XYZ file of C-alpha atoms in Angstrom:
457
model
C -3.276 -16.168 -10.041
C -1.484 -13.059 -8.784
C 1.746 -13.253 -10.143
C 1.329 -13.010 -13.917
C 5.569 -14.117 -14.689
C 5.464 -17.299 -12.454
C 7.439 -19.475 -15.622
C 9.839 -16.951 -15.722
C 10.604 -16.985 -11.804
C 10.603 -20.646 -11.444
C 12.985 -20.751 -14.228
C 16.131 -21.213 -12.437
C 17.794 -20.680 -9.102
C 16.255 -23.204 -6.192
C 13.085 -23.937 -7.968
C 11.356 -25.789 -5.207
C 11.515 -22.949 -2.732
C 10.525 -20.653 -5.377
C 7.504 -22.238 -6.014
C 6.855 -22.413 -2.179
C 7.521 -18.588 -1.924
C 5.047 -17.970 -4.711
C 2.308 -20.484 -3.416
C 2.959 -18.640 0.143
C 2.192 -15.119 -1.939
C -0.490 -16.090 -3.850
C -2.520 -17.289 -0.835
C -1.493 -14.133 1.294
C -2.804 -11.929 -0.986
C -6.401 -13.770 -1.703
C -6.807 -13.917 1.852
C -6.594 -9.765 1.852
C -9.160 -9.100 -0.725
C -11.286 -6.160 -0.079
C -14.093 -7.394 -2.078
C -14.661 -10.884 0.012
C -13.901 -8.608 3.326
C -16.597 -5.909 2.098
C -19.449 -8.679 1.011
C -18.334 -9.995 4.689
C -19.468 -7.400 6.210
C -21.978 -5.716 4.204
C -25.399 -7.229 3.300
C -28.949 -6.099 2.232
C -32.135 -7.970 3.292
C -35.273 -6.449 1.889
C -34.952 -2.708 3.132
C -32.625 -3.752 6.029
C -28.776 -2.508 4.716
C -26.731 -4.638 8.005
C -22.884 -3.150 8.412
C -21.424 -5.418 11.125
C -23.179 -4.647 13.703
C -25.066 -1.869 12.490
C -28.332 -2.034 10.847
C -30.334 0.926 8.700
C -34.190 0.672 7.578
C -33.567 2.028 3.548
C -37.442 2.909 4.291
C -36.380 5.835 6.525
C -33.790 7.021 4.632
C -32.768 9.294 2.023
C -29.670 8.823 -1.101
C -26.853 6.661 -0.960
C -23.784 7.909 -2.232
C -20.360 5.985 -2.503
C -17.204 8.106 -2.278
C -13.792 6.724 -2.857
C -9.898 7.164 -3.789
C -6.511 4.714 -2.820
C -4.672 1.661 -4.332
C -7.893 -0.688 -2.580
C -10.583 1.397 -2.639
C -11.719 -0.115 -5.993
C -12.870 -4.142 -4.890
C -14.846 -2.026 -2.420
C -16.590 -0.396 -4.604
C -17.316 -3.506 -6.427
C -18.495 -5.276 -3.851
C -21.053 -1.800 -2.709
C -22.203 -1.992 -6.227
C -23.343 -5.933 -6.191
C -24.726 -5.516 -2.928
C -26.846 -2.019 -3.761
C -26.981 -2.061 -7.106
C -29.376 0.626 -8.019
C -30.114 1.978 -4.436
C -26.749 3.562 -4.816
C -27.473 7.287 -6.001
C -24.443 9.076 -6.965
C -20.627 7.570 -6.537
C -16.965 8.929 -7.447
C -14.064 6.609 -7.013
C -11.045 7.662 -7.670
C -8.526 5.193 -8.914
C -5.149 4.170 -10.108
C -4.388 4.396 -13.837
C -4.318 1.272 -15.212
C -6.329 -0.645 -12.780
C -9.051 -2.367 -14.359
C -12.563 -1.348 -13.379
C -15.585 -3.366 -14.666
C -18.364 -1.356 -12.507
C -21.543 -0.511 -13.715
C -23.241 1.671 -11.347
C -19.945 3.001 -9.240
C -18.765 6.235 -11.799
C -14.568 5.858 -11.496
C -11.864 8.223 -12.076
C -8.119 7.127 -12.965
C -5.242 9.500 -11.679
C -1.676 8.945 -11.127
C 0.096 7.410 -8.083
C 2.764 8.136 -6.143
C 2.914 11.769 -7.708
C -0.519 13.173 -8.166
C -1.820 15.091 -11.241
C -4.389 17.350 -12.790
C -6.397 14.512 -13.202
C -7.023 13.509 -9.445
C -6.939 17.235 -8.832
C -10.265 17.781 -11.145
C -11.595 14.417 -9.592
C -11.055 15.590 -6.042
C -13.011 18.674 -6.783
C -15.627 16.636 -8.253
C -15.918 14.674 -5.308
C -16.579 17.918 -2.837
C -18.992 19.047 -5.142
C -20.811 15.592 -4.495
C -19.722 15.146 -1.005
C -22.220 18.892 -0.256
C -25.470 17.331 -2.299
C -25.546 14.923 0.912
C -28.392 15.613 3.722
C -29.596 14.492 7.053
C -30.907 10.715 6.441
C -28.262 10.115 3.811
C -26.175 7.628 3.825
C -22.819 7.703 2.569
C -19.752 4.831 1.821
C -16.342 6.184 2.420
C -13.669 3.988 0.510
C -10.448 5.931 1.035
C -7.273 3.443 1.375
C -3.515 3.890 0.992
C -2.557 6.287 -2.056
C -5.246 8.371 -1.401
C -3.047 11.363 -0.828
C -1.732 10.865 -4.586
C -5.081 9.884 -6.517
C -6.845 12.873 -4.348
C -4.738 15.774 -4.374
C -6.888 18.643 -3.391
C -3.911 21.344 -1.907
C -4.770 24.281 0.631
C -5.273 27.597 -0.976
C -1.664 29.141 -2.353
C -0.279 25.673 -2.873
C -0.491 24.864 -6.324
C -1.206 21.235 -7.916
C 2.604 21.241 -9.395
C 3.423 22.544 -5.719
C 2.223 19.823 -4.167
C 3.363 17.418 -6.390
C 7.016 18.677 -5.661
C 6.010 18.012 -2.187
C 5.007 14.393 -2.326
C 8.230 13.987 -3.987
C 10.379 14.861 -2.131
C 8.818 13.240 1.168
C 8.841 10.631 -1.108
C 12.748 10.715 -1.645
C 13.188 11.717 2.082
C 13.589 8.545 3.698
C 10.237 9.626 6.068
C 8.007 7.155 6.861
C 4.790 6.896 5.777
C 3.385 8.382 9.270
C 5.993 11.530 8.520
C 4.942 11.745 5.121
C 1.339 11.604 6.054
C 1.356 14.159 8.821
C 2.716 16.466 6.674
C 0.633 15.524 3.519
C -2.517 16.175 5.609
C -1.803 19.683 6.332
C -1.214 21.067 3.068
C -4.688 19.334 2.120
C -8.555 20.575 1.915
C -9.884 17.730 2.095
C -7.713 15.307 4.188
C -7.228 15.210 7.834
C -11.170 14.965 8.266
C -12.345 17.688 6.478
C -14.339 15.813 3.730
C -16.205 14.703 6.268
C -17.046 18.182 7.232
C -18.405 18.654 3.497
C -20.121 15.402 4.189
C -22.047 16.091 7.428
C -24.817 16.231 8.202
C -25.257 12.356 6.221
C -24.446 9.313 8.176
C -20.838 8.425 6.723
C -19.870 4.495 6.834
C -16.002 4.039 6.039
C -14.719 0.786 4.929
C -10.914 0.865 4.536
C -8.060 -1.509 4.610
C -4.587 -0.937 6.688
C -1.302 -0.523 4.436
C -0.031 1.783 7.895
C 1.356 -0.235 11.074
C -0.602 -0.186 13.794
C -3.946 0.626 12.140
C -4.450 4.147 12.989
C -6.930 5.331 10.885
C -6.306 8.991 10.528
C -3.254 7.758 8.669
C -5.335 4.879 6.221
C -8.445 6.735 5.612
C -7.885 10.403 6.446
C -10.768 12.413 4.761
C -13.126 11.028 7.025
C -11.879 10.347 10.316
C -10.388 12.928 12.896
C -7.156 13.769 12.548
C -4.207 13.246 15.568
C -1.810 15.049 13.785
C -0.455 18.654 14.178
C 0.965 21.479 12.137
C 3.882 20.871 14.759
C 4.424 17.164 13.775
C 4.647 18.077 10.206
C 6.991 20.717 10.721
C 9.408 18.499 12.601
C 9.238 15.987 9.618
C 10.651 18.759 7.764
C 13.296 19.997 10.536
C 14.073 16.004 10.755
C 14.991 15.572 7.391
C 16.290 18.924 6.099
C 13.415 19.366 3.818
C 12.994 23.505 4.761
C 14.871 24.630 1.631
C 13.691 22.068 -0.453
C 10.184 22.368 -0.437
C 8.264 25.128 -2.356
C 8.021 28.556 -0.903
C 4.131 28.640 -0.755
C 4.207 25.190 1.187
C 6.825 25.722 3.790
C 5.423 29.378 4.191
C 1.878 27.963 4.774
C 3.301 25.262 7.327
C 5.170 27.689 9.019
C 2.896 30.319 9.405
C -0.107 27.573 10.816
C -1.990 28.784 13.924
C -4.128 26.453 15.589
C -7.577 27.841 14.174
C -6.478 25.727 11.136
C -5.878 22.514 13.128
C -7.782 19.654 11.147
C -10.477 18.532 13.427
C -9.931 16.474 16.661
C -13.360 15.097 16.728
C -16.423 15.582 15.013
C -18.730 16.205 17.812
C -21.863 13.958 17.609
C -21.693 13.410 13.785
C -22.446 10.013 13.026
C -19.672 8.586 11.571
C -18.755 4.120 11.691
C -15.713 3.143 10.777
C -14.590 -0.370 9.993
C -11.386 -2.024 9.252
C -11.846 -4.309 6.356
C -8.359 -6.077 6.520
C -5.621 -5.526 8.807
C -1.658 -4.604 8.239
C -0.387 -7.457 9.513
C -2.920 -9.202 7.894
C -1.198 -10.367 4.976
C 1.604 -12.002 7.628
C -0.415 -13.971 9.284
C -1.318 -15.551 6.335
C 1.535 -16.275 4.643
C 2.210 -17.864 7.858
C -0.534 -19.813 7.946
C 0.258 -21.406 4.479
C 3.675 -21.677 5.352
C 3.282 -23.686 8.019
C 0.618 -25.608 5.868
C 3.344 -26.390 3.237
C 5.697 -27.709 6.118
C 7.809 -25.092 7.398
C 8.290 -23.507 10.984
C 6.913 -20.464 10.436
C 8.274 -17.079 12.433
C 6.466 -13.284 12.272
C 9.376 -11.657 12.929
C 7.433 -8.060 13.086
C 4.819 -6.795 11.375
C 6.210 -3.530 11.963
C 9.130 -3.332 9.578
C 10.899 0.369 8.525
C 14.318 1.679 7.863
C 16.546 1.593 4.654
C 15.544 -1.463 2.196
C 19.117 -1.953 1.241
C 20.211 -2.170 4.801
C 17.374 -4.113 6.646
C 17.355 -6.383 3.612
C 20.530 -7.158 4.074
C 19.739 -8.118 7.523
C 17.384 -10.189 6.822
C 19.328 -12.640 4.232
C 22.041 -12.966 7.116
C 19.010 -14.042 9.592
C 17.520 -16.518 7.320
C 21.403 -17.876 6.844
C 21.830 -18.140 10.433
C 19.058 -20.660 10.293
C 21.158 -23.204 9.102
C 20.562 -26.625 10.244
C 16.749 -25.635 12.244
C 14.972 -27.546 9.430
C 12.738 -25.600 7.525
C 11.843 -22.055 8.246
C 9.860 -19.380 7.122
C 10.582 -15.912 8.188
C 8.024 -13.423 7.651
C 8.125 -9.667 8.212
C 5.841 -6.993 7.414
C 5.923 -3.170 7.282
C 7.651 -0.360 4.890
C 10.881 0.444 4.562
C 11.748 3.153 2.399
C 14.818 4.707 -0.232
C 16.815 7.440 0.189
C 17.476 9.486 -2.885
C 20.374 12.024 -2.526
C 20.647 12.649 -6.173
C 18.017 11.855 -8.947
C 17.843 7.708 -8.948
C 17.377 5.274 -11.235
C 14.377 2.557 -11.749
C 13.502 0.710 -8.603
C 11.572 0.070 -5.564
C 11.879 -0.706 -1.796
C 10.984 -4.061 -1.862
C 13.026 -4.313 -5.335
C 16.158 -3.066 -3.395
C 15.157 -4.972 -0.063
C 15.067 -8.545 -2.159
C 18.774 -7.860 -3.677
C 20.013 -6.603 -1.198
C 19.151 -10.206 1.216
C 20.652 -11.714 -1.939
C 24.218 -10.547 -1.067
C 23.791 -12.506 2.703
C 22.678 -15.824 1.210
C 24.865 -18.579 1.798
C 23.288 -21.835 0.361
C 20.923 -23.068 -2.497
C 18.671 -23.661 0.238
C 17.244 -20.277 0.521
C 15.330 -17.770 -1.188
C 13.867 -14.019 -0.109
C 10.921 -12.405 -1.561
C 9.731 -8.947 -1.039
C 6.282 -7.722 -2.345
C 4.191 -4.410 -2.664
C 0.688 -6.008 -1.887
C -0.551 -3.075 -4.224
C 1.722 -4.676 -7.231
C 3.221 -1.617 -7.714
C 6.419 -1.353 -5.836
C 7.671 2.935 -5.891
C 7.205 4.027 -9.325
C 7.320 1.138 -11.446
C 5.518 -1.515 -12.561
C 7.276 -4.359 -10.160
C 5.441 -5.309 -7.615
C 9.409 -6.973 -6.431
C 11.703 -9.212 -6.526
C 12.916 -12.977 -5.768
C 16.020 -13.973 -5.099
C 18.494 -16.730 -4.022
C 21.414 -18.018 -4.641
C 21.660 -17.714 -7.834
C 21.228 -13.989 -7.812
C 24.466 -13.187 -7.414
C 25.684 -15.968 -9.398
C 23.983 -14.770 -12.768
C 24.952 -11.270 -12.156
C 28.374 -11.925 -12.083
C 28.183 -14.163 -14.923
C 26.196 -11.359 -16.693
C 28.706 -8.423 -15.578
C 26.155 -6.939 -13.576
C 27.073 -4.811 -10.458
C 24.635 -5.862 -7.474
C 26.247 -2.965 -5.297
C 26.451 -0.378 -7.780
C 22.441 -1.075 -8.781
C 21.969 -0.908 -4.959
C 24.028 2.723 -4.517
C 22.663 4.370 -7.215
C 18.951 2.760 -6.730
C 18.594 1.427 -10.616
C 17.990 -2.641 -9.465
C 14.894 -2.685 -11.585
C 16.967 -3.551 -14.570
C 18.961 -5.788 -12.679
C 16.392 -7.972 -11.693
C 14.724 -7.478 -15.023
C 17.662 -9.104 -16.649
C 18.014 -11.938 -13.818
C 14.437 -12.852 -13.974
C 14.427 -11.956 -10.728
C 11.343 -9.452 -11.275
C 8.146 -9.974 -9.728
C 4.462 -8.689 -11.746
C 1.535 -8.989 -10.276
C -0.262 -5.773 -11.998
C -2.815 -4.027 -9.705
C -3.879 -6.516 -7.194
C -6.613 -4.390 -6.024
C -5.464 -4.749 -2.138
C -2.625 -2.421 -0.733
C -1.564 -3.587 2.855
C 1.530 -3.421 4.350
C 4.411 -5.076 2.460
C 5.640 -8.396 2.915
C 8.816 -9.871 3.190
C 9.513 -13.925 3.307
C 12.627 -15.747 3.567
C 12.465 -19.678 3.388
C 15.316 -21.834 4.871
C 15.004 -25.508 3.509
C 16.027 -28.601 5.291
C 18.895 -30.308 4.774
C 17.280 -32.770 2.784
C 15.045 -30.153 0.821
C 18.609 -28.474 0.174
C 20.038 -31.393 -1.705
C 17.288 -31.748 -3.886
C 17.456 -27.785 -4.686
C 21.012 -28.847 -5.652
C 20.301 -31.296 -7.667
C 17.159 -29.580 -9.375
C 19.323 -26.274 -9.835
C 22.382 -28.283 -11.930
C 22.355 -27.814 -15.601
């Protein structure tokens, strides 16, 4: 089970739609598990290594080496480590603190995520070191999934580490999305936008990554190792877009500013053998939650799998669509994506999807419907909430309670809020990170009754 405070949440509120919500979660997420997609794909036979389509003779070839950092780069290590065992050579993961590891052969690393620290800095170096001992014949696993930029921090030269963790910050804070905050991420970076792979070459480089970015692109998912699409003049319009010039440390802004195109990442890599394979996709995780939607008896609806904007506003939204519902039977709607927070002044504790699921709470207009919002990484901004559930009763407890829904929502502090309501959802490290997902369920009218009745004291 994924969610560890299930009791808790089906507490109170419409029970019966709760638990649907949490069955529809806990599916969603198995069904995005980087380990079963990697022993999918991945398979050894004798001396024969198979990788979808490709196949390699171990016979005629030299090390194996397993390189790795993001929120869901760990179950793929795993699952390298059972299949290859002791044909893997040398290996550096790099991976969340706190996320549980349990490999034998596969060495890991913890750092810290969303702001990076001297830990991932010394493990990123580490990894370049072992990224140069490959050679022609070598083969080398590339695990490098969504929070890479944070767990791998490895800044250009006159950028320091406490530089660039002012940097992620305040894209962080910006509002950017996470193509803005990666363009500009991967040009302040010596090792992203490609150029690990440069280290890398001339081995034979396999990546294996999973999608937490709409639409797939994989310069944005797995950056070290694939070309890059991006340009010094796409970062410096994230920063003209959102004001960031005078905010951001001298040494960065100077280096983005003063760019020429001889220090473009790399467009291509020429005839370099590099495979790249997409584990699990974004919208992934919606299509299954659709699936066991409809499996549990509602009409379910992808609304878009390509969700952004404010999380107060578009969650907001979405409780007055599910509401509109009224009277279609049962519905699911489903949405994917990542909206973001805006932080004019310092904040308080919360999370997009946190803020996205009280917000919807403030458009609900019957027992008969509940919103959920999840971080498939169970980690939702810098805390330790991978969400939050909420229906009705949401805004019933917190006036009861004297707590302000609006003022938690303007100042960004709603962890406490749905702390207190046991509105709160933990999941701990999942070990998957795709895009987010947001579910709203509409009972019929009969199913609403019986939410009535089970929801009475």
């Amino acid at each position: 089970m994924y969610v560890k405070n299930r009791s808790e949440l089906l507490s109170h509120g419409s029970r019966h739609l709760r638990e649907a919500a949490l069955d529809i979660v806990e599916h969603a997420l198995a069904r995005v598990d980087p380990y079963v997609a990697t022993r999918s794909l991945v398979s050894l036979s004798g001396d024969t290594l198979s990788v979808g389509d490709l196949a390699f003779d171990l016979t005629k070839r030299g090390h194996i080496y397993v390189l790795g950092a993001g929120k869901g780069s760990l179950p793929i290590a795993r699952a390298l480590e059972d299949i290859l065992g002791e044909r893997i050579t040398d290996s550096l993961v790099i991976v969340k603190e706190g996320q549980e590891s349990g490999t034998r052969r596969v060495r890991l690393r913890e750092a810290s995520h969303p702001l990076p620290d001297e830990r991932g800095y010394e493990a990123a170096r580490d990894m370049v070191r072992l990224a140069t001992r490959a050679t022609a014949g070598d083969i080398v696993f590339c695990a490098f999934t969504g929070g890479s930029s944070a767990l791998a921090p490895y800044p250009v030269a006159g950028v320091s580490l406490q530089e660039k963790r002012q940097v992620h910050k305040l894209l962080l804070e910006s509002g950017a999305s996470i193509r803005e905050i990666n363009a500009v991420r991967k040009h302040l970076s010596q090792i992203k936008g490609g150029h690990l792979a440069l280290t890398i070459f001339p081995a034979e480089i396999v990546n294996l990554t999973v999608s937490d970015v709409t639409g797939d692109p994989y310069d944005y998912i797995t950056c070290p190792t694939v070309p890059d699409t991006s340009t010094f003049a796409d970062a410096r319009a994230v920063l003209d877009r959102h004001d960031l010039w005078g905010r951001f440390p001298a040494s960065a802004a100077d280096y983005l500013r003063g760019a020429t195109t001889e220090l473009e990442n790399p467009r291509d890599f020429g005839s370099q053998p590099v495979h790249t394979f997409l584990l699990v996709r974004s919208e992934a995780v919606c299509e299954a939650a659709a699936e066991k939607a409809r499996e549990l008896g509602y009409a379910a609806h992808i609304l878009t799998t390509e969700m952004e904007g404010d999380s107060t506003a578009e969650g907001l939204v979405f409780g007055a669509l599910l509401s509109s519902r009224e009277g279609e039977g049962a519905v699911a709607l489903i949405a994917g994506g990542e909206t973001t927070v805006t932080l004019q002044s310092a904040g308080g504790e919360g999370g997009p999807n946190q803020e996205f699921a009280l917000s919807a709470s403030r458009a609900l207009t019957s027992r008969g419907q509940v919103v959920l919002s999840l971080d498939t990484d169970g980690t939702d901004g810098p805390t330790l909430l991978a969400g939050g559930l909420t229906d009705y009763s949401t805004r019933e407890s917190a006036r009861e309670r004297g707590l302000d829904i609006e003022h938690a929502l303007r100042v960004h502090d709603v962890s406490p809020v749905l702390r207190a309501l046991e509105d709160a959802i933990i999941t701990g490290h999942t070990g998957t990170n795709v895009n987010d997902l947001k579910l709203g369920l509409h009972e019929a009218t009969t199913r609403q009754e019986q939410s009535q009745e089970e929801a009475r004291p």
